[in-house]
mmCIF file of C-alpha atoms in Angstrom:
data_model
loop_
_atom_site.group_PDB
_atom_site.id
_atom_site.type_symbol
_atom_site.label_atom_id
_atom_site.label_comp_id
_atom_site.label_asym_id
_atom_site.label_seq_id
_atom_site.Cartn_x
_atom_site.Cartn_y
_atom_site.Cartn_z
ATOM 1 C CA MET P 1 48.921 20.994 53.992
ATOM 2 C CA THR P 2 46.956 18.005 52.902
ATOM 3 C CA SER P 3 43.907 19.487 54.419
ATOM 4 C CA ALA P 4 44.473 22.741 52.581
ATOM 5 C CA ALA P 5 44.832 20.951 49.219
ATOM 6 C CA GLY P 6 41.615 19.005 49.813
ATOM 7 C CA ALA P 7 39.819 22.192 50.632
ATOM 8 C CA ALA P 8 41.107 23.783 47.441
ATOM 9 C CA THR P 9 39.915 20.779 45.418
ATOM 10 C CA ALA P 10 36.530 20.943 47.108
ATOM 11 C CA VAL P 11 36.265 24.613 46.239
ATOM 12 C CA ALA P 12 37.342 24.040 42.600
ATOM 13 C CA ALA P 13 35.063 21.014 41.948
ATOM 14 C CA PRO P 14 31.742 22.863 41.555
ATOM 15 C CA GLY P 15 33.276 25.234 39.027
ATOM 16 C CA THR P 16 34.742 22.318 37.093
ATOM 17 C CA ARG P 17 31.391 20.529 37.011
ATOM 18 C CA GLY P 18 29.703 23.725 35.850
ATOM 19 C CA ALA P 19 32.230 24.179 33.050
ATOM 20 C CA SER P 20 31.831 20.547 32.011
ATOM 21 C CA GLY P 21 28.022 20.836 31.990
ATOM 22 C CA SER P 22 28.204 24.013 29.952
ATOM 23 C CA THR P 23 30.483 22.301 27.404
ATOM 24 C CA ALA P 24 28.063 19.371 27.127
ATOM 25 C CA ARG P 25 25.111 21.727 26.602
ATOM 26 C CA ARG P 26 26.998 23.616 23.883
ATOM 27 C CA ARG P 27 27.856 20.312 22.191
ATOM 28 C CA ARG P 28 24.235 19.141 22.309
ATOM 29 C CA HIS P 29 23.100 22.520 20.990
ATOM 30 C CA GLY P 30 25.577 22.191 18.117
ATOM 31 C CA ASP P 31 24.394 18.667 17.347
ATOM 32 C CA THR P 32 20.784 19.889 17.264
ATOM 33 C CA LYS P 33 21.693 22.609 14.790
ATOM 34 C CA VAL P 34 23.437 20.073 12.541
ATOM 35 C CA ALA P 35 20.400 17.757 12.736
ATOM 36 C CA TYR P 36 18.020 20.572 11.747
ATOM 37 C CA LEU P 37 20.377 21.605 8.944
ATOM 38 C CA MET P 38 20.475 18.059 7.532
ATOM 39 C CA LEU P 39 16.685 17.714 7.790
ATOM 40 C CA THR P 40 16.033 21.012 6.001
ATOM 41 C CA PRO P 41 16.321 19.689 2.386
ATOM 42 C CA LEU P 42 13.919 16.851 3.188
ATOM 43 C CA VAL P 43 11.418 19.184 4.843
ATOM 44 C CA VAL P 44 11.621 21.610 1.894
ATOM 45 C CA LEU P 45 11.017 18.807 -0.636
ATOM 46 C CA LEU P 46 8.165 17.460 1.487
ATOM 47 C CA ALA P 47 6.601 20.923 1.644
ATOM 48 C CA ILE P 48 6.942 21.484 -2.119
ATOM 49 C CA PHE P 49 5.798 18.096 -3.391
ATOM 50 C CA VAL P 50 3.376 16.896 -0.675
ATOM 51 C CA ILE P 51 2.116 19.541 1.723
ATOM 52 C CA TRP P 52 1.612 22.406 -0.748
ATOM 53 C CA PRO P 53 -0.232 20.276 -3.387
ATOM 54 C CA LEU P 54 -2.414 18.791 -0.647
ATOM 55 C CA LEU P 55 -3.314 22.201 0.776
ATOM 56 C CA HIS P 56 -3.931 23.549 -2.732
ATOM 57 C CA ALA P 57 -6.214 20.583 -3.507
ATOM 58 C CA VAL P 58 -8.174 21.254 -0.306
ATOM 59 C CA TYR P 59 -8.487 24.920 -1.329
ATOM 60 C CA ILE P 60 -9.673 24.058 -4.848
ATOM 61 C CA SER P 61 -12.250 21.602 -3.525
ATOM 62 C CA PHE P 62 -14.255 24.563 -2.181
ATOM 63 C CA PHE P 63 -14.578 26.073 -5.678
ATOM 64 C CA THR P 64 -16.110 25.203 -9.026
ATOM 65 C CA TRP P 65 -12.555 25.167 -10.370
ATOM 66 C CA SER P 66 -12.053 24.875 -14.122
ATOM 67 C CA PHE P 67 -9.351 25.331 -16.747
ATOM 68 C CA TYR P 68 -11.733 27.306 -18.942
ATOM 69 C CA ALA P 69 -13.926 29.449 -16.656
ATOM 70 C CA PRO P 70 -13.523 31.646 -13.566
ATOM 71 C CA SER P 71 -13.808 29.767 -10.274
ATOM 72 C CA GLU P 72 -16.719 30.312 -7.929
ATOM 73 C CA PHE P 73 -16.661 29.610 -4.197
ATOM 74 C CA VAL P 74 -19.256 26.966 -3.292
ATOM 75 C CA GLY P 75 -18.229 26.064 0.261
ATOM 76 C CA LEU P 76 -18.936 22.430 1.134
ATOM 77 C CA ASP P 77 -21.229 21.823 -1.845
ATOM 78 C CA ASN P 78 -18.689 19.612 -3.632
ATOM 79 C CA TYR P 79 -18.304 17.395 -0.545
ATOM 80 C CA VAL P 80 -22.080 17.205 -0.051
ATOM 81 C CA ASN P 81 -22.543 16.257 -3.705
ATOM 82 C CA VAL P 82 -19.913 13.513 -3.451
ATOM 83 C CA LEU P 83 -21.246 12.082 -0.193
ATOM 84 C CA THR P 84 -24.814 11.987 -1.531
ATOM 85 C CA ASP P 85 -23.732 10.413 -4.822
ATOM 86 C CA GLN P 86 -24.635 6.733 -4.641
ATOM 87 C CA ALA P 87 -22.237 5.981 -7.514
ATOM 88 C CA PHE P 88 -19.251 7.226 -5.480
ATOM 89 C CA LEU P 89 -20.287 5.325 -2.348
ATOM 90 C CA SER P 90 -20.802 2.169 -4.426
ATOM 91 C CA SER P 91 -17.353 2.547 -5.991
ATOM 92 C CA VAL P 92 -15.745 2.821 -2.533
ATOM 93 C CA LEU P 93 -17.583 -0.264 -1.257
ATOM 94 C CA ARG P 94 -16.633 -2.074 -4.462
ATOM 95 C CA GLY P 95 -13.020 -1.035 -3.929
ATOM 96 C CA LEU P 96 -13.052 -2.414 -0.385
ATOM 97 C CA GLY P 97 -14.455 -5.683 -1.700
ATOM 98 C CA PHE P 98 -11.805 -5.746 -4.409
ATOM 99 C CA ALA P 99 -9.074 -5.177 -1.782
ATOM 100 C CA ALA P 100 -10.563 -7.965 0.361
ATOM 101 C CA MET P 101 -10.148 -10.320 -2.604
ATOM 102 C CA VAL P 102 -6.649 -9.187 -3.586
ATOM 103 C CA VAL P 103 -4.722 -8.603 -0.354
ATOM 104 C CA PRO P 104 -5.326 -11.874 1.581
ATOM 105 C CA ALA P 105 -4.668 -13.965 -1.530
ATOM 106 C CA GLN P 106 -1.531 -11.968 -2.292
ATOM 107 C CA LEU P 107 -0.188 -12.394 1.253
ATOM 108 C CA LEU P 108 -0.885 -16.133 1.375
ATOM 109 C CA ILE P 109 0.699 -16.832 -2.009
ATOM 110 C CA ALA P 110 3.695 -14.598 -1.274
ATOM 111 C CA PHE P 111 4.266 -16.241 2.123
ATOM 112 C CA ALA P 112 4.058 -19.730 0.627
ATOM 113 C CA PHE P 113 6.406 -18.784 -2.213
ATOM 114 C CA ALA P 114 8.900 -17.124 0.144
ATOM 115 C CA ASN P 115 9.028 -20.284 2.266
ATOM 116 C CA LEU P 116 9.534 -22.328 -0.905
ATOM 117 C CA VAL P 117 12.440 -20.139 -2.022
ATOM 118 C CA LYS P 118 13.991 -20.270 1.448
ATOM 119 C CA SER P 119 13.946 -24.064 1.357
ATOM 120 C CA PHE P 120 16.086 -23.997 -1.800
ATOM 121 C CA SER P 121 19.630 -22.755 -2.012
ATOM 122 C CA GLY P 122 22.046 -21.466 -4.629
ATOM 123 C CA ARG P 123 21.065 -21.189 -8.277
ATOM 124 C CA MET P 124 17.563 -22.630 -7.902
ATOM 125 C CA ALA P 125 16.642 -19.992 -5.300
ATOM 126 C CA GLY P 126 17.985 -17.285 -7.642
ATOM 127 C CA VAL P 127 15.892 -18.581 -10.537
ATOM 128 C CA LEU P 128 12.757 -18.640 -8.379
ATOM 129 C CA LYS P 129 13.371 -15.078 -7.137
ATOM 130 C CA VAL P 130 13.799 -13.766 -10.677
ATOM 131 C CA THR P 131 10.679 -15.651 -11.802
ATOM 132 C CA ILE P 132 8.472 -14.227 -9.074
ATOM 133 C CA TYR P 133 9.787 -10.691 -9.627
ATOM 134 C CA VAL P 134 8.964 -10.631 -13.352
ATOM 135 C CA PRO P 135 5.324 -9.422 -12.861
ATOM 136 C CA ALA P 136 6.628 -6.406 -10.916
ATOM 137 C CA VAL P 137 8.531 -5.090 -13.943
ATOM 138 C CA ILE P 138 5.711 -5.664 -16.431
ATOM 139 C CA SER P 139 3.546 -2.604 -17.023
ATOM 140 C CA GLU P 140 -0.039 -2.793 -15.828
ATOM 141 C CA VAL P 141 -1.247 -2.079 -19.362
ATOM 142 C CA ILE P 142 0.600 -5.091 -20.778
ATOM 143 C CA ALA P 143 -0.541 -7.309 -17.886
ATOM 144 C CA SER P 144 -4.127 -6.198 -18.460
ATOM 145 C CA ILE P 145 -3.927 -6.999 -22.173
ATOM 146 C CA ILE P 146 -2.429 -10.433 -21.450
ATOM 147 C CA PHE P 147 -5.219 -11.331 -19.020
ATOM 148 C CA THR P 148 -7.880 -9.918 -21.336
ATOM 149 C CA ILE P 149 -6.656 -12.371 -23.975
ATOM 150 C CA ILE P 150 -6.653 -15.183 -21.413
ATOM 151 C CA TYR P 151 -10.283 -14.367 -20.464
ATOM 152 C CA ALA P 152 -11.480 -13.997 -24.076
ATOM 153 C CA TYR P 153 -14.872 -15.615 -24.606
ATOM 154 C CA ARG P 154 -13.850 -17.143 -27.932
ATOM 155 C CA GLY P 155 -10.319 -18.507 -28.151
ATOM 156 C CA GLY P 156 -9.321 -17.580 -24.608
ATOM 157 C CA ILE P 157 -6.947 -19.930 -22.822
ATOM 158 C CA LEU P 158 -9.118 -20.135 -19.696
ATOM 159 C CA ASN P 159 -12.284 -21.155 -21.528
ATOM 160 C CA TRP P 160 -10.265 -23.605 -23.639
ATOM 161 C CA ALA P 161 -8.817 -25.251 -20.491
ATOM 162 C CA LEU P 162 -12.207 -25.409 -18.777
ATOM 163 C CA GLY P 163 -13.736 -26.796 -21.975
ATOM 164 C CA LEU P 164 -11.471 -29.820 -21.607
ATOM 165 C CA VAL P 165 -13.425 -30.772 -18.476
ATOM 166 C CA GLY P 166 -16.787 -30.101 -20.113
ATOM 167 C CA ARG P 167 -17.509 -26.571 -18.861
ATOM 168 C CA ASP P 168 -19.289 -24.133 -21.161
ATOM 169 C CA ASP P 169 -17.603 -20.929 -22.274
ATOM 170 C CA THR P 170 -17.991 -17.991 -19.891
ATOM 171 C CA ALA P 171 -17.766 -14.257 -20.593
ATOM 172 C CA TRP P 172 -15.490 -13.624 -17.619
ATOM 173 C CA LEU P 173 -15.229 -9.889 -18.252
ATOM 174 C CA GLY P 174 -18.752 -9.514 -19.612
ATOM 175 C CA GLU P 175 -20.813 -10.739 -16.651
ATOM 176 C CA THR P 176 -21.354 -8.714 -13.479
ATOM 177 C CA GLY P 177 -20.792 -11.730 -11.245
ATOM 178 C CA THR P 178 -17.375 -12.653 -12.645
ATOM 179 C CA ALA P 179 -15.880 -9.375 -13.874
ATOM 180 C CA LEU P 180 -14.580 -8.087 -10.511
ATOM 181 C CA PRO P 181 -12.954 -11.405 -9.435
ATOM 182 C CA ALA P 182 -11.524 -11.660 -12.958
ATOM 183 C CA ILE P 183 -9.691 -8.333 -12.705
ATOM 184 C CA ALA P 184 -8.581 -9.214 -9.159
ATOM 185 C CA VAL P 185 -6.407 -12.031 -10.537
ATOM 186 C CA PRO P 186 -3.995 -9.792 -12.511
ATOM 187 C CA ALA P 187 -3.932 -7.407 -9.536
ATOM 188 C CA ILE P 188 -2.740 -10.288 -7.331
ATOM 189 C CA TRP P 189 -0.217 -11.338 -9.965
ATOM 190 C CA ILE P 190 1.233 -7.842 -10.381
ATOM 191 C CA GLY P 191 1.832 -7.281 -6.655
ATOM 192 C CA MET P 192 2.969 -10.780 -5.774
ATOM 193 C CA GLY P 193 6.631 -10.324 -6.762
ATOM 194 C CA ILE P 194 7.514 -7.492 -4.416
ATOM 195 C CA ALA P 195 5.442 -9.012 -1.593
ATOM 196 C CA SER P 196 7.282 -12.332 -1.975
ATOM 197 C CA LEU P 197 10.722 -10.710 -1.870
ATOM 198 C CA ILE P 198 9.816 -8.696 1.239
ATOM 199 C CA MET P 199 8.502 -11.874 2.874
ATOM 200 C CA LEU P 200 11.691 -13.714 1.928
ATOM 201 C CA ALA P 201 13.843 -10.950 3.444
ATOM 202 C CA GLY P 202 11.827 -11.234 6.659
ATOM 203 C CA LEU P 203 12.204 -15.018 6.765
ATOM 204 C CA LEU P 204 15.969 -14.845 6.182
ATOM 205 C CA ASP P 205 16.269 -12.279 8.973
ATOM 206 C CA ILE P 206 15.013 -14.772 11.582
ATOM 207 C CA PRO P 207 18.070 -16.369 13.309
ATOM 208 C CA GLU P 208 18.392 -20.089 12.556
ATOM 209 C CA ALA P 209 19.375 -20.618 16.201
ATOM 210 C CA TYR P 210 15.711 -20.133 17.180
ATOM 211 C CA TYR P 211 14.652 -23.063 15.003
ATOM 212 C CA GLU P 212 17.578 -25.221 16.199
ATOM 213 C CA VAL P 213 16.671 -24.656 19.857
ATOM 214 C CA ALA P 214 13.026 -25.394 19.084
ATOM 215 C CA SER P 215 14.051 -28.635 17.355
ATOM 216 C CA LEU P 216 16.022 -29.680 20.427
ATOM 217 C CA ASP P 217 12.864 -29.117 22.468
ATOM 218 C CA GLY P 218 10.970 -31.406 20.113
ATOM 219 C CA ALA P 219 8.981 -28.713 18.275
ATOM 220 C CA GLY P 220 7.552 -29.696 14.901
ATOM 221 C CA TRP P 221 7.076 -27.655 11.713
ATOM 222 C CA TRP P 222 3.696 -26.310 12.748
ATOM 223 C CA SER P 223 4.855 -25.349 16.234
ATOM 224 C CA LYS P 224 7.869 -23.468 14.819
ATOM 225 C CA MET P 225 5.605 -21.682 12.366
ATOM 226 C CA VAL P 226 3.091 -20.595 15.015
ATOM 227 C CA HIS P 227 5.515 -19.710 17.811
ATOM 228 C CA ILE P 228 8.567 -18.410 15.895
ATOM 229 C CA THR P 229 7.942 -17.508 12.253
ATOM 230 C CA LEU P 230 4.541 -15.800 12.407
ATOM 231 C CA PRO P 231 5.235 -13.654 15.524
ATOM 232 C CA LEU P 232 8.584 -12.476 14.137
ATOM 233 C CA MET P 233 6.986 -11.740 10.758
ATOM 234 C CA LYS P 234 4.197 -9.661 12.292
ATOM 235 C CA ASN P 235 5.553 -6.288 11.224
ATOM 236 C CA ILE P 236 6.184 -7.571 7.683
ATOM 237 C CA PHE P 237 2.563 -8.717 7.460
ATOM 238 C CA LEU P 238 1.388 -5.383 8.838
ATOM 239 C CA TYR P 239 3.384 -3.407 6.274
ATOM 240 C CA LEU P 240 2.159 -5.537 3.367
ATOM 241 C CA LEU P 241 -1.412 -5.435 4.682
ATOM 242 C CA VAL P 242 -1.516 -1.633 4.874
ATOM 243 C CA THR P 243 0.276 -1.003 1.575
ATOM 244 C CA GLY P 244 -1.729 -3.779 -0.109
ATOM 245 C CA PHE P 245 -5.101 -2.331 0.905
ATOM 246 C CA ALA P 246 -4.034 1.181 -0.069
ATOM 247 C CA GLY P 247 -2.700 -0.028 -3.426
ATOM 248 C CA SER P 248 -5.751 -2.171 -4.183
ATOM 249 C CA LEU P 249 -8.160 0.699 -3.515
ATOM 250 C CA GLN P 250 -6.182 2.848 -5.941
ATOM 251 C CA PHE P 251 -6.062 0.451 -8.908
ATOM 252 C CA LEU P 252 -6.873 2.365 -12.092
ATOM 253 C CA VAL P 253 -5.143 0.915 -15.132
ATOM 254 C CA VAL P 254 -6.321 -2.687 -14.781
ATOM 255 C CA PRO P 255 -10.104 -1.974 -14.665
ATOM 256 C CA LEU P 256 -9.707 0.831 -17.223
ATOM 257 C CA VAL P 257 -7.991 -1.405 -19.796
ATOM 258 C CA MET P 258 -9.803 -4.682 -19.130
ATOM 259 C CA THR P 259 -13.414 -3.552 -18.665
ATOM 260 C CA ASN P 260 -13.526 0.280 -18.602
ATOM 261 C CA GLY P 261 -15.576 -0.076 -15.445
ATOM 262 C CA GLY P 262 -18.227 -2.369 -16.925
ATOM 263 C CA PRO P 263 -20.355 -4.314 -17.194
ATOM 264 C CA LEU P 264 -22.989 -2.118 -15.495
ATOM 265 C CA GLU P 265 -20.294 -0.354 -13.430
ATOM 266 C CA SER P 266 -19.464 -3.639 -11.666
ATOM 267 C CA THR P 267 -15.692 -2.948 -11.942
ATOM 268 C CA THR P 268 -15.723 0.834 -11.451
ATOM 269 C CA LEU P 269 -13.231 1.224 -8.618
ATOM 270 C CA PRO P 270 -12.851 4.580 -6.755
ATOM 271 C CA ASN P 271 -9.893 5.863 -8.773
ATOM 272 C CA LEU P 272 -11.592 5.037 -12.071
ATOM 273 C CA PHE P 273 -14.713 6.878 -10.859
ATOM 274 C CA ILE P 274 -12.621 9.958 -9.973
ATOM 275 C CA PHE P 275 -10.637 9.736 -13.217
ATOM 276 C CA ARG P 276 -13.811 9.743 -15.316
ATOM 277 C CA HIS P 277 -15.207 12.793 -13.543
ATOM 278 C CA PHE P 278 -11.877 14.625 -13.766
ATOM 279 C CA THR P 279 -11.582 14.029 -17.503
ATOM 280 C CA ASN P 280 -15.264 14.510 -18.411
ATOM 281 C CA ASP P 281 -16.615 17.151 -16.022
ATOM 282 C CA LEU P 282 -16.340 20.826 -16.893
ATOM 283 C CA TYR P 283 -15.525 21.711 -13.282
ATOM 284 C CA SER P 284 -12.898 19.869 -11.195
ATOM 285 C CA GLY P 285 -14.092 20.674 -7.692
ATOM 286 C CA TYR P 286 -16.206 17.512 -7.520
ATOM 287 C CA PRO P 287 -13.461 14.960 -8.432
ATOM 288 C CA ILE P 288 -10.955 16.732 -6.181
ATOM 289 C CA ALA P 289 -13.375 16.552 -3.266
ATOM 290 C CA ALA P 290 -13.937 12.860 -4.098
ATOM 291 C CA ALA P 291 -10.166 12.273 -4.139
ATOM 292 C CA LEU P 292 -9.759 13.914 -0.735
ATOM 293 C CA LEU P 293 -12.596 11.837 0.711
ATOM 294 C CA LEU P 294 -10.961 8.703 -0.722
ATOM 295 C CA PHE P 295 -7.748 9.815 0.994
ATOM 296 C CA LEU P 296 -9.664 9.884 4.296
ATOM 297 C CA VAL P 297 -11.016 6.390 3.595
ATOM 298 C CA LEU P 298 -7.491 5.087 2.952
ATOM 299 C CA GLY P 299 -6.207 6.712 6.140
ATOM 300 C CA SER P 300 -9.105 5.282 8.157
ATOM 301 C CA VAL P 301 -8.581 1.759 6.791
ATOM 302 C CA SER P 302 -4.850 1.965 7.574
ATOM 303 C CA ALA P 303 -5.561 3.196 11.118
ATOM 304 C CA ILE P 304 -8.040 0.351 11.680
ATOM 305 C CA ILE P 305 -5.493 -2.205 10.470
ATOM 306 C CA PHE P 306 -2.820 -0.748 12.767
ATOM 307 C CA ARG P 307 -5.291 -0.856 15.644
ATOM 308 C CA LEU P 308 -6.327 -4.452 14.995
ATOM 309 C CA VAL P 309 -2.802 -5.771 14.515
ATOM 310 C CA ARG P 310 -1.410 -3.695 17.424
ATOM 311 C CA SER P 311 1.924 -2.979 15.757
ATOM 312 C CA GLU P 312 3.546 -1.363 18.808
ATOM 313 C CA LYS P 313 3.550 -4.724 20.602
ATOM 314 C CA ALA P 314 5.145 -6.336 17.580
ATOM 315 C CA VAL P 315 7.925 -3.757 17.564
ATOM 316 C CA ASP P 316 8.608 -4.180 21.258
ATOM 317 C CA GLY P 317 8.765 -7.915 20.781
#
């Protein structure tokens, strides 16, 4: 009898496993449907507000598109005109130089400030966080006006302070050698608040036990910084590096308000160049082609940064 029952169980087992597998497949299939259903609103919004405008911009870039005249297909002429325009190429190179001035300084100052805030506790840390975040809520127009007043040749605070040590007045925004670094300072100031708070969040996320164990092993401040803090902050640095370069290349308001691209186009950044052509040209194919090429530059710079920093190793630890 026992043998008969075992045989019956052995006969029933494959059917049971098949039923169980079928139930699991149906459950997974149902979960997949729910996942697609929940993703649908996001995909629709992405298609409406990102993909469709991008495709439409690419389409328009092949025409002499205008608000006031019929469009004419010109093929790649707009792209050829942009790529052979020395003014556009100079504005891109100038933008890269501007980003090279802004981003490293912003990261260093934000990292130093985040470490300073972390060393404090309670109310003092709160005051410091609010203080550093203030530039982020000030409009770029107001910040530009404030720094224009600071840089004023006559009566400016900077020239007044330097005059105390015997330096002659300088037209910071009126000379080609000083205008670009001068507008880089407010750009650093504007982006420093958010960068500092992100850095602080990254620092607070590092377990204190790591530092305590390192202290027991006799590690000093520098050793902890090199072997614990910087490796664990790698992804934070990568994020701020990529977004910082992209943001710096796209600055428009600061050079527009402070110098309007002058003197002698020394502060004409790529977005200001495109903005001028879009607002002054009769046909919009050229500035749209320039904007798409700038988009490729931004994507290439981001890819190079990802490649150099090797983010996948940072994620895997």
